[in-house]
Coordinates of C-alpha atoms in Angstrom, one line a residue:
M1 CA 185.4 44.8 79.0
W2 CA 181.8 46.0 79.0
K3 CA 182.2 47.9 82.2
R4 CA 185.2 49.7 80.8
I5 CA 183.3 50.9 77.7
I6 CA 180.3 52.2 79.5
P7 CA 181.0 55.6 81.1
K8 CA 180.9 55.7 84.9
T9 CA 179.5 59.2 85.2
L10 CA 175.8 60.0 84.9
T11 CA 176.4 62.9 82.6
Y12 CA 177.8 60.7 79.8
R13 CA 175.2 58.1 80.3
L14 CA 172.3 60.4 79.4
F15 CA 171.4 60.9 75.8
V16 CA 170.7 64.6 76.0
S17 CA 173.9 65.7 74.5
F18 CA 173.5 63.4 71.5
L19 CA 169.8 64.4 71.1
A20 CA 170.5 68.1 71.5
L21 CA 173.7 68.4 69.5
I22 CA 173.2 65.8 66.7
V23 CA 169.6 64.5 66.2
I24 CA 167.5 67.6 66.7
P25 CA 169.8 70.0 64.7
F26 CA 170.1 67.5 61.9
L27 CA 166.3 67.1 61.8
I28 CA 165.7 70.9 61.9
I29 CA 168.2 71.5 59.1
Q30 CA 166.6 68.9 56.9
L31 CA 163.1 70.1 57.5
Y32 CA 164.2 73.7 56.9
T33 CA 165.9 72.8 53.7
Y34 CA 162.8 70.9 52.4
G35 CA 160.5 73.8 53.5
Q36 CA 162.7 76.3 51.7
I37 CA 162.7 74.2 48.5
E38 CA 158.9 73.8 48.7
K39 CA 158.4 77.5 49.3
M40 CA 160.6 78.5 46.4
I41 CA 158.8 76.2 44.0
G42 CA 155.4 77.3 45.3
R43 CA 156.4 81.0 44.9
Q44 CA 157.6 80.5 41.3
L45 CA 154.5 78.6 40.4
S46 CA 152.3 81.3 42.1
D47 CA 154.0 84.0 40.1
K48 CA 153.6 82.2 36.8
N49 CA 150.0 81.4 37.6
N50 CA 149.3 85.0 38.5
E51 CA 150.7 86.2 35.2
Q52 CA 148.4 83.8 33.3
L53 CA 145.5 84.8 35.5
N54 CA 146.1 88.5 34.9
F55 CA 146.3 87.7 31.2
I56 CA 142.9 86.0 31.2
I57 CA 141.2 88.7 33.3
N58 CA 142.5 91.4 31.1
N59 CA 141.4 89.6 28.0
L60 CA 137.9 89.1 29.5
N61 CA 137.7 92.8 30.3
T62 CA 138.8 93.6 26.8
V63 CA 136.1 91.5 25.3
R64 CA 133.5 93.1 27.4
S65 CA 134.7 96.6 26.5
N66 CA 134.7 95.7 22.8
L67 CA 131.2 94.2 23.0
F68 CA 129.9 97.4 24.5
A69 CA 131.7 99.5 21.8
Q70 CA 130.2 97.3 19.1
M71 CA 126.8 97.7 20.6
L72 CA 127.1 101.5 20.4
Q73 CA 128.4 101.3 16.8
M74 CA 125.5 99.1 15.7
E75 CA 123.0 101.4 17.3
L76 CA 124.3 104.2 15.0
N77 CA 125.2 102.1 11.9
P78 CA 123.4 103.7 9.0
A79 CA 122.7 100.4 7.2
I80 CA 121.1 98.9 10.3
V81 CA 119.1 102.0 11.1
K82 CA 117.8 102.4 7.6
L83 CA 116.7 98.8 7.4
L84 CA 114.9 99.1 10.8
E85 CA 113.2 102.4 9.8
R86 CA 111.8 100.9 6.5
P87 CA 112.0 97.2 6.6
T88 CA 110.7 95.3 3.5
V89 CA 107.9 92.8 3.7
N90 CA 110.2 90.0 2.9
P91 CA 112.4 89.2 6.0
D92 CA 114.8 87.1 3.9
A93 CA 115.6 90.2 1.8
N94 CA 116.2 92.2 5.0
M95 CA 118.5 89.4 6.2
L96 CA 120.6 89.7 3.0
Q97 CA 121.1 93.4 3.7
I98 CA 122.0 93.2 7.4
A99 CA 123.9 89.9 7.4
P100 CA 127.2 91.4 6.0
V101 CA 127.1 94.2 8.5
M102 CA 126.7 91.8 11.5
Q103 CA 129.2 89.4 10.2
E104 CA 131.7 92.3 9.9
Y105 CA 131.2 93.1 13.6
R106 CA 131.5 89.4 14.5
N107 CA 134.8 89.0 12.6
K108 CA 136.4 91.6 14.8
Y109 CA 136.4 88.9 17.6
A110 CA 138.4 86.3 15.7
P111 CA 141.4 86.7 18.1
Y112 CA 139.1 85.8 21.0
G113 CA 137.1 83.2 19.2
E114 CA 134.3 84.6 17.1
N115 CA 132.1 81.5 17.7
Y116 CA 131.5 82.7 21.3
V117 CA 130.0 86.1 20.3
Q118 CA 126.6 86.5 18.7
F119 CA 124.7 89.6 17.6
E120 CA 120.9 89.6 17.3
V121 CA 118.7 92.5 16.0
G122 CA 114.9 92.5 16.0
D123 CA 112.5 94.8 14.0
R124 CA 109.0 96.1 14.7
Y125 CA 107.5 93.2 12.8
G126 CA 108.9 90.4 15.0
N127 CA 111.7 89.4 12.8
V128 CA 115.0 88.5 14.5
Y129 CA 118.2 88.7 12.5
S130 CA 121.2 86.8 14.0
S131 CA 124.8 86.8 13.1
A132 CA 124.9 83.0 13.7
S133 CA 122.2 82.3 11.1
S134 CA 121.5 83.2 7.5
V135 CA 117.8 83.1 7.9
A136 CA 115.6 85.5 9.7
V137 CA 113.4 84.1 12.5
Q138 CA 109.9 85.2 13.2
D139 CA 109.5 85.8 17.0
A140 CA 107.0 88.4 18.1
D141 CA 107.7 87.7 21.8
W142 CA 111.4 88.3 21.5
R143 CA 111.2 92.0 21.9
K144 CA 108.9 91.6 24.9
L145 CA 111.6 90.0 27.1
P146 CA 111.8 91.6 30.5
E147 CA 115.3 92.8 29.8
F148 CA 114.1 94.8 26.7
Q149 CA 111.2 96.2 28.8
A150 CA 113.7 97.4 31.4
V151 CA 116.0 98.9 28.9
S152 CA 113.1 100.7 27.2
Q153 CA 112.5 102.5 30.5
N154 CA 116.2 103.0 31.3
R155 CA 117.8 106.3 30.4
E156 CA 121.2 104.6 29.8
G157 CA 119.6 102.5 27.1
F158 CA 121.5 99.2 27.8
Q159 CA 121.7 96.5 30.4
W160 CA 124.2 93.7 31.2
V161 CA 122.7 90.4 32.3
S162 CA 124.8 87.4 33.5
K163 CA 123.1 84.0 33.2
K164 CA 124.5 80.9 31.4
D165 CA 125.9 83.4 28.9
L166 CA 126.7 87.1 29.3
Y167 CA 124.0 89.3 27.6
L168 CA 124.1 92.9 26.6
Y169 CA 120.5 94.3 25.9
S170 CA 119.9 97.6 24.1
V171 CA 117.3 99.4 22.0
I172 CA 117.9 101.2 18.6
R173 CA 116.1 104.5 18.4
S174 CA 115.3 107.0 15.7
D175 CA 113.8 110.4 16.4
E176 CA 113.2 109.2 20.0
Q177 CA 111.2 106.3 18.8
I178 CA 112.3 102.6 19.3
I179 CA 112.7 101.0 15.9
G180 CA 114.7 97.9 16.9
W181 CA 116.0 95.7 19.6
L182 CA 119.6 94.6 20.0
R183 CA 121.1 91.7 22.0
V184 CA 124.8 90.7 22.2
T185 CA 125.5 87.3 23.6
F186 CA 128.9 86.2 24.9
D187 CA 129.5 82.5 25.6
Y188 CA 132.1 83.1 28.4
S189 CA 132.1 79.4 29.3
G190 CA 133.2 78.4 25.8
W191 CA 135.5 81.3 25.6
L192 CA 137.2 80.2 28.9
H193 CA 137.6 76.6 27.7
H194 CA 139.1 77.8 24.4
F195 CA 141.3 80.5 25.9
S196 CA 142.7 78.4 28.8
R197 CA 144.1 75.8 26.3
N198 CA 146.4 78.4 24.8
V199 CA 148.3 79.3 28.0
L200 CA 151.7 77.9 29.0
I201 CA 150.9 76.2 32.3
Q202 CA 147.8 74.0 32.0
Q203 CA 145.5 74.2 35.0
D204 CA 141.8 74.5 35.9
Y205 CA 140.0 77.8 35.8
I206 CA 136.7 78.6 37.6
I207 CA 134.5 81.7 37.3
L208 CA 132.5 82.6 40.5
D209 CA 129.9 85.2 41.0
Q210 CA 129.6 87.6 43.9
E211 CA 127.7 85.0 46.0
G212 CA 130.4 82.3 45.3
R213 CA 128.3 80.3 42.8
V214 CA 130.2 78.6 40.0
L215 CA 129.4 80.2 36.7
A216 CA 131.9 78.3 34.5
Q217 CA 134.9 76.0 34.9
T218 CA 137.2 74.2 32.5
D219 CA 137.1 71.0 34.5
S220 CA 133.8 69.8 35.9
N221 CA 135.6 67.4 38.4
T222 CA 137.3 70.3 40.1
R223 CA 135.6 71.2 43.3
L224 CA 136.4 74.1 45.7
K225 CA 135.7 73.7 49.4
A226 CA 133.4 76.2 51.1
D227 CA 136.2 77.8 53.1
V228 CA 138.3 78.2 50.0
I229 CA 135.3 80.0 48.2
A230 CA 134.8 82.2 51.3
R231 CA 138.4 83.1 51.3
I232 CA 138.3 84.1 47.6
R233 CA 135.2 86.3 48.3
T234 CA 137.2 88.2 50.9
L235 CA 139.8 89.4 48.4
N236 CA 138.5 92.9 48.6
H237 CA 139.0 93.5 44.9
E238 CA 142.6 92.3 45.1
K239 CA 144.5 89.2 43.9
A240 CA 145.6 86.5 46.3
S241 CA 147.5 83.2 46.2
F242 CA 147.3 80.4 48.8
I243 CA 147.5 76.7 49.2
D244 CA 144.7 74.2 50.0
Q245 CA 146.8 71.9 52.1
E246 CA 144.1 69.2 52.4
N247 CA 143.8 68.8 48.6
A248 CA 147.3 69.9 47.7
L249 CA 146.0 72.7 45.5
L250 CA 147.7 76.0 44.6
I251 CA 144.9 78.6 44.1
N252 CA 145.4 82.0 42.5
A253 CA 142.3 84.2 42.4
G254 CA 141.5 87.7 41.1
Y255 CA 138.6 90.1 41.0
V256 CA 136.9 91.1 37.7
R257 CA 135.5 94.5 38.7
P258 CA 133.2 95.3 35.7
M259 CA 131.3 92.1 36.0
D260 CA 131.6 91.6 39.8
W261 CA 133.1 88.1 39.2
Y262 CA 136.0 86.2 40.7
I263 CA 138.3 84.1 38.4
A264 CA 140.4 81.4 40.2
S265 CA 143.1 79.1 38.8
V266 CA 143.5 75.7 40.5
F267 CA 146.8 74.0 40.1
T268 CA 147.6 70.5 41.4
L269 CA 150.7 70.5 43.4
D270 CA 151.2 66.7 43.3
I271 CA 152.7 67.1 39.9
Y272 CA 155.7 69.1 41.2
F273 CA 155.8 68.1 44.9
G274 CA 155.6 64.3 44.3
S275 CA 159.3 63.8 44.2
L276 CA 159.8 66.1 47.2
D277 CA 157.3 64.0 49.2
H278 CA 159.3 60.9 48.3
I279 CA 162.5 62.6 49.6
K280 CA 160.6 63.6 52.7
K281 CA 159.5 60.1 53.4
Q282 CA 163.1 58.8 52.9
L283 CA 164.3 61.4 55.4
F284 CA 161.7 60.5 57.9
T285 CA 162.5 56.7 57.5
T286 CA 166.2 57.3 58.0
F287 CA 165.5 59.6 60.9
M288 CA 163.2 57.1 62.7
T289 CA 165.7 54.2 62.2
T290 CA 168.5 56.4 63.8
V291 CA 166.3 57.4 66.7
S292 CA 165.1 53.8 67.3
L293 CA 168.7 52.6 67.5
F294 CA 169.5 55.5 69.8
V295 CA 166.5 54.7 72.1
L296 CA 167.7 51.1 72.3
I297 CA 171.2 52.1 73.4
T298 CA 169.8 54.6 75.7
F299 CA 167.5 52.0 77.4
V300 CA 170.5 49.8 78.1
I301 CA 172.5 52.7 79.6
S302 CA 169.5 53.9 81.6
S303 CA 168.9 50.5 83.1
S304 CA 172.4 50.4 84.5
I305 CA 171.5 53.8 86.2
T306 CA 168.0 53.2 87.4
R307 CA 168.8 49.9 89.2
P308 CA 171.2 51.5 91.8
L309 CA 169.0 54.6 92.0
K310 CA 166.0 52.5 93.0
L311 CA 168.0 50.7 95.6
L312 CA 169.3 54.0 97.0
E313 CA 165.7 55.4 97.0
K314 CA 164.5 52.4 99.0
K315 CA 167.2 52.8 101.6
M316 CA 166.4 56.5 101.9
S317 CA 162.7 55.8 102.3
D318 CA 163.4 53.2 105.0
M319 CA 165.6 55.8 106.8
V320 CA 162.8 58.5 106.7
Q321 CA 160.2 56.0 108.1
E322 CA 162.6 55.2 111.0
K323 CA 162.8 59.0 111.7
F324 CA 166.4 59.2 110.7
Q325 CA 167.5 56.8 113.5
K326 CA 168.5 54.1 111.1
S327 CA 172.1 53.7 110.2
M328 CA 173.6 55.6 107.3
I329 CA 173.6 54.5 103.6
P330 CA 176.6 52.3 103.0
E331 CA 178.9 54.2 100.7
D332 CA 181.1 51.3 99.6
K333 CA 178.4 49.9 97.2
Y334 CA 178.3 52.9 94.9
Q335 CA 180.6 54.8 92.6
G336 CA 180.6 57.9 90.5
E337 CA 177.5 60.1 90.9
M338 CA 175.8 57.4 92.9
L339 CA 178.5 57.6 95.5
S340 CA 178.3 61.4 95.6
L341 CA 174.5 61.2 96.0
A342 CA 174.9 58.7 98.9
R343 CA 177.4 60.9 100.7
T344 CA 175.2 64.0 100.3
F345 CA 172.2 62.2 101.7
N346 CA 174.2 60.9 104.7
Q347 CA 175.4 64.5 105.3
M348 CA 171.8 65.7 105.0
V349 CA 170.7 63.2 107.6
K350 CA 173.4 64.4 110.0
D351 CA 172.3 68.0 109.5
I352 CA 168.6 67.1 110.0
R353 CA 169.4 65.2 113.3
S354 CA 171.2 68.3 114.5
L355 CA 168.4 70.6 113.5
I356 CA 165.9 68.3 115.3
Q357 CA 167.9 68.6 118.5
Q358 CA 168.2 72.4 118.1
L359 CA 164.4 72.7 117.4
K360 CA 163.6 70.6 120.6
M361 CA 165.7 73.0 122.6
E362 CA 164.0 76.0 121.1
V363 CA 160.6 74.6 121.9
R364 CA 161.6 74.0 125.5
E365 CA 162.9 77.7 125.7
R366 CA 159.6 78.9 124.1
E367 CA 157.6 77.1 126.7
A368 CA 159.7 78.5 129.5
I369 CA 159.2 82.0 128.1
R370 CA 155.4 81.5 127.7
Q371 CA 155.3 80.5 131.4
Q372 CA 157.1 83.6 132.4
M373 CA 154.7 85.7 130.2
L374 CA 151.7 84.1 132.0
L375 CA 153.2 85.0 135.3
I376 CA 153.9 88.6 134.2
Q377 CA 150.2 89.0 133.0
M378 CA 148.9 88.0 136.3
N379 CA 149.7 91.4 137.9
P380 CA 148.0 93.5 135.1
H381 CA 144.9 91.3 135.4
F382 CA 144.9 91.9 139.2
L383 CA 145.1 95.7 138.6
L384 CA 142.2 95.6 136.1
N385 CA 140.1 93.7 138.5
T386 CA 141.0 96.1 141.3
L387 CA 140.1 99.0 138.9
N388 CA 136.6 97.4 138.4
L389 CA 136.3 97.1 142.2
I390 CA 137.1 100.9 142.6
K391 CA 134.5 101.7 139.9
W392 CA 131.6 99.8 141.7
N393 CA 132.7 101.2 145.1
V394 CA 132.4 104.9 143.8
L395 CA 129.1 104.1 142.1
E396 CA 127.7 102.9 145.4
K397 CA 128.8 106.3 146.8
G398 CA 127.2 108.2 143.8
D399 CA 130.5 109.4 142.3
Q400 CA 129.6 109.0 138.7
G401 CA 132.6 111.1 137.5
T402 CA 135.2 108.8 139.1
A403 CA 133.3 105.8 137.9
D404 CA 133.5 107.1 134.3
I405 CA 137.2 107.7 134.7
C406 CA 137.6 104.1 135.9
I407 CA 135.5 102.9 132.8
A408 CA 137.7 104.9 130.3
L409 CA 140.9 103.7 132.1
G410 CA 139.6 100.1 132.1
T411 CA 139.0 100.3 128.3
L412 CA 142.6 101.4 127.7
F413 CA 143.9 98.9 130.1
E414 CA 141.9 96.0 128.7
Q415 CA 143.0 96.7 125.1
S416 CA 146.7 96.8 126.3
L417 CA 146.2 93.3 127.8
A418 CA 144.7 91.9 124.5
S419 CA 148.1 90.8 123.2
E420 CA 146.6 88.5 120.7
E421 CA 145.2 91.4 118.6
E422 CA 148.0 93.1 116.5
I423 CA 145.7 95.3 114.4
I424 CA 142.1 96.5 115.0
H425 CA 139.4 98.4 113.1
L426 CA 139.8 102.2 112.8
H427 CA 136.6 102.8 114.8
K428 CA 138.0 100.7 117.6
E429 CA 141.1 102.9 117.6
R430 CA 138.8 105.9 117.8
E431 CA 137.0 104.5 120.8
L432 CA 140.4 104.1 122.6
I433 CA 141.2 107.8 121.8
Q434 CA 137.8 108.8 123.1
A435 CA 138.4 106.9 126.4
Y436 CA 141.9 108.5 126.7
D437 CA 140.4 111.9 125.8
Y438 CA 137.8 111.6 128.6
I439 CA 140.5 111.1 131.2
Q440 CA 142.6 113.9 129.9
Q441 CA 139.7 116.4 129.7
I442 CA 139.3 115.9 133.5
R443 CA 143.0 116.3 134.1
F444 CA 143.4 119.5 132.0
E445 CA 140.0 120.9 132.7
G446 CA 139.0 121.4 129.1
R447 CA 142.1 123.2 127.9
F448 CA 141.9 121.4 124.5
R449 CA 139.4 119.4 122.4
I450 CA 139.8 116.6 119.8
Q451 CA 138.3 117.0 116.4
Y452 CA 137.7 113.9 114.2
E453 CA 137.7 114.0 110.4
L454 CA 137.3 110.3 109.6
H455 CA 135.6 109.1 106.4
E456 CA 132.8 106.7 107.1
E457 CA 133.9 104.3 104.4
L458 CA 137.2 103.8 106.4
K459 CA 135.3 102.7 109.5
Y460 CA 136.6 99.2 109.1
A461 CA 140.1 100.0 107.9
L462 CA 142.7 97.9 109.8
V463 CA 145.3 99.9 111.8
P464 CA 147.9 98.8 114.4
K465 CA 146.5 99.0 117.9
F466 CA 147.5 102.2 119.8
I467 CA 148.9 103.8 116.7
L468 CA 147.2 107.1 117.4
Q469 CA 147.0 107.3 121.2
P470 CA 150.8 108.0 121.6
L471 CA 150.6 110.8 119.1
V472 CA 147.6 112.4 120.7
E473 CA 149.3 112.1 124.1
N474 CA 152.4 113.8 122.7
S475 CA 150.3 116.7 121.4
I476 CA 148.4 117.1 124.8
N477 CA 151.4 116.9 127.1
Y478 CA 154.0 118.8 125.1
G479 CA 152.2 120.7 122.4
F480 CA 149.8 122.4 124.9
S481 CA 152.3 122.7 127.7
Q482 CA 152.2 126.5 127.5
R483 CA 148.6 126.9 126.2
K484 CA 145.9 127.4 128.8
Q485 CA 142.9 127.1 126.5
D486 CA 141.6 126.7 122.9
G487 CA 144.0 123.7 122.2
I488 CA 142.8 121.7 119.2
V489 CA 143.9 118.2 118.1
I490 CA 142.7 117.2 114.7
I491 CA 142.6 113.4 113.8
R492 CA 142.1 112.7 110.1
A493 CA 141.9 109.5 108.1
Y494 CA 141.7 109.3 104.4
A495 CA 142.7 107.1 101.5
V496 CA 145.1 108.0 98.7
E497 CA 145.2 105.4 96.0
E498 CA 145.9 102.2 97.9
K499 CA 147.3 103.8 101.0
L500 CA 145.6 104.7 104.3
V501 CA 146.8 108.1 105.6
L502 CA 146.4 109.0 109.3
E503 CA 147.1 112.5 110.5
V504 CA 147.4 114.0 114.1
E505 CA 147.7 117.8 113.9
D506 CA 147.7 120.3 116.8
N507 CA 148.0 124.0 117.2
G508 CA 150.3 123.9 120.1
Q509 CA 154.1 124.3 120.5
G510 CA 155.9 123.4 117.3
Y511 CA 157.9 120.2 117.1
L512 CA 161.1 122.0 116.1
S513 CA 160.7 124.9 118.6
K514 CA 164.0 125.6 120.3
D515 CA 162.8 125.5 123.9
K516 CA 160.6 122.4 123.4
K517 CA 162.6 120.4 120.9
D518 CA 164.0 118.0 123.5
K519 CA 160.8 117.5 125.3
R520 CA 158.8 116.5 122.2
R521 CA 161.4 114.1 121.2
R522 CA 161.8 112.4 124.5
K523 CA 161.9 108.6 124.5
G524 CA 158.9 108.1 126.8
I525 CA 156.3 108.6 124.1
G526 CA 158.6 107.3 121.4
L527 CA 157.9 108.1 117.7
A528 CA 160.8 105.7 117.1
N529 CA 158.6 102.9 118.7
I530 CA 155.7 103.6 116.2
R531 CA 158.2 103.6 113.3
E532 CA 159.5 100.2 114.4
R533 CA 156.0 98.8 114.6
L534 CA 155.2 100.0 111.1
N535 CA 158.4 98.5 109.8
L536 CA 157.6 95.2 111.5
L537 CA 154.0 95.1 110.2
Y538 CA 154.4 96.6 106.7
R539 CA 158.1 96.8 105.9
N540 CA 158.7 99.5 103.4
D541 CA 155.0 100.2 102.9
G542 CA 154.6 101.9 106.3
E543 CA 156.1 105.3 107.2
L544 CA 155.9 108.2 109.8
T545 CA 156.6 111.8 109.0
I546 CA 156.6 115.0 111.1
E547 CA 156.2 118.5 109.9
E548 CA 155.6 122.0 111.3
T549 CA 152.3 123.6 110.5
N550 CA 153.0 127.1 112.1
P551 CA 151.6 127.0 114.6
G552 CA 151.6 123.4 115.7
T553 CA 152.8 120.1 114.4
R554 CA 151.4 117.5 112.0
V555 CA 152.4 113.8 112.3
T556 CA 151.4 111.7 109.3
V557 CA 151.3 107.9 109.2
R558 CA 151.0 106.0 105.9
M559 CA 150.2 102.3 105.5
P560 CA 148.5 99.9 103.1
L561 CA 144.8 100.3 102.9
L562 CA 143.2 97.1 104.3
L563 CA 139.4 96.9 104.8
A564 CA 137.7 94.2 106.9
A565 CA 134.0 94.8 107.2
P566 CA 131.9 92.8 109.6
N567 CA 130.4 90.8 106.7
G568 CA 133.9 90.4 105.2
P569 CA 136.7 88.1 106.1
H570 CA 136.7 89.2 109.8
M571 CA 133.7 89.7 112.0
E572 CA 133.7 92.5 114.4
G573 CA 135.2 91.4 117.7
E574 CA 137.1 88.5 116.1
M575 CA 140.8 88.2 116.6
I576 CA 142.7 89.5 113.5
D577 CA 145.9 87.9 112.4
V578 CA 148.0 90.6 110.8
E579 CA 150.3 88.2 109.1
G580 CA 147.4 86.5 107.4
I581 CA 146.0 89.8 106.1
I582 CA 149.1 91.5 105.1
G583 CA 150.6 88.3 103.5
G584 CA 153.2 87.6 106.0
R585 CA 155.4 90.6 105.2

């Protein structure tokens, strides 16, 4: 019964389909829904808090503007100016005259809380009259405060000072003479406590100065982290709203330009998000229970799969250790995907055995070819040794010219025998051309000359061996076939971007000339051979082109620019593996 219920195919035993089509989509949908609800509530709260914050900031700016306006009015008030110009000896009598005027100004702040605004006026005799008191105070040092001293020398005639309270200092003048001192005090901390209680959404408010110091706050237990304060200070005179995830706080902040302050509202999100967190915990608990049950079922199914797999793996390992000579895996013990896997492995073993036999045959054939190559190379080595014998023989007879010919020919012959070198340095290729040139100069009795235009920095550029010699030979034998003198062959080498460009140009018979066309295209010195070598070494990165120069012909070879200086990856004289340098193209 149990075997009938459990699927026999590996596809249905895996839990990927259930995980990918049910569990993960369900979790994503739930998390997305929860996130959208949380964002919507947070956005609505942020909008409401911003409205309240704007209301408080605008009210604060209004209070400050009114304080400044009242200061200007008091400076010009006839009753105050008259009293300060001719104060009586009795300060209490003066107080009776000025008190109604000051109280009138103070009453104008009733909507904002008049208890938080105070006006003080001092005369030349040291009497100080305050709107918060009915008795004058004798304080001769009051008018000597540093703020009054600064205002006396300031052309503007007033100064704002922010301390525990916000102060506005000014002097009252008559006929350019100072007759009184005026100070307006605004208790912004008390005002903030009073005003924040009258808004709809109750929360904490904090006033910060430009340096991030707390000037006032409605709840002394509220603390802002340093990174939150730093973020508020970077508002760039704008408003912002963000969430302190660690403390679950919604923070709205704005800049008060006239006072260079920042006001932040701090709202505790736990009040609104508590129920959502409870739902989130329930969702997580349900999800974990479902996943745990699924893992348990998957473990049971996986066990029925892994046991035969391990047995199959052991048999495969034993067969590999026996170098595939062991008998095949028995197929009658498996079913479903296991049976398919066993059959595939048995077929692979058969193929490997066949390939091993084929490889052994190829190795034997390669060894046979190598033996034939060694036999073939014996004759060229014999000729090279014979050439050296001729050189020493003519040197003994004093024939230096013939000896030099033997040396040049030996250089070419020796390089042709160095079959292990596929590419050589450019300066080595030039030496081969010079050896070939020496022999041809004797043959043609100086009817031509070779001119080299090779950049010194390309001295160690890597080129295929004998890439230039056939081109030079073609120019000499067929380009100068009808020229008796002044033949020039120019060999150039330069770099263009990441390409090495080699040019062989002559001033002889043109390549496309009618009477010489077939001779310059003969198979003996085959340009097709050079093209094939370039294709084998560089694939599509190597090319050979031919063009008329009128007179003459220019053959251009382009290939990748590869540099291998003596102190680089290859020392001079060391065998160079072209596949290792080019990347096995």
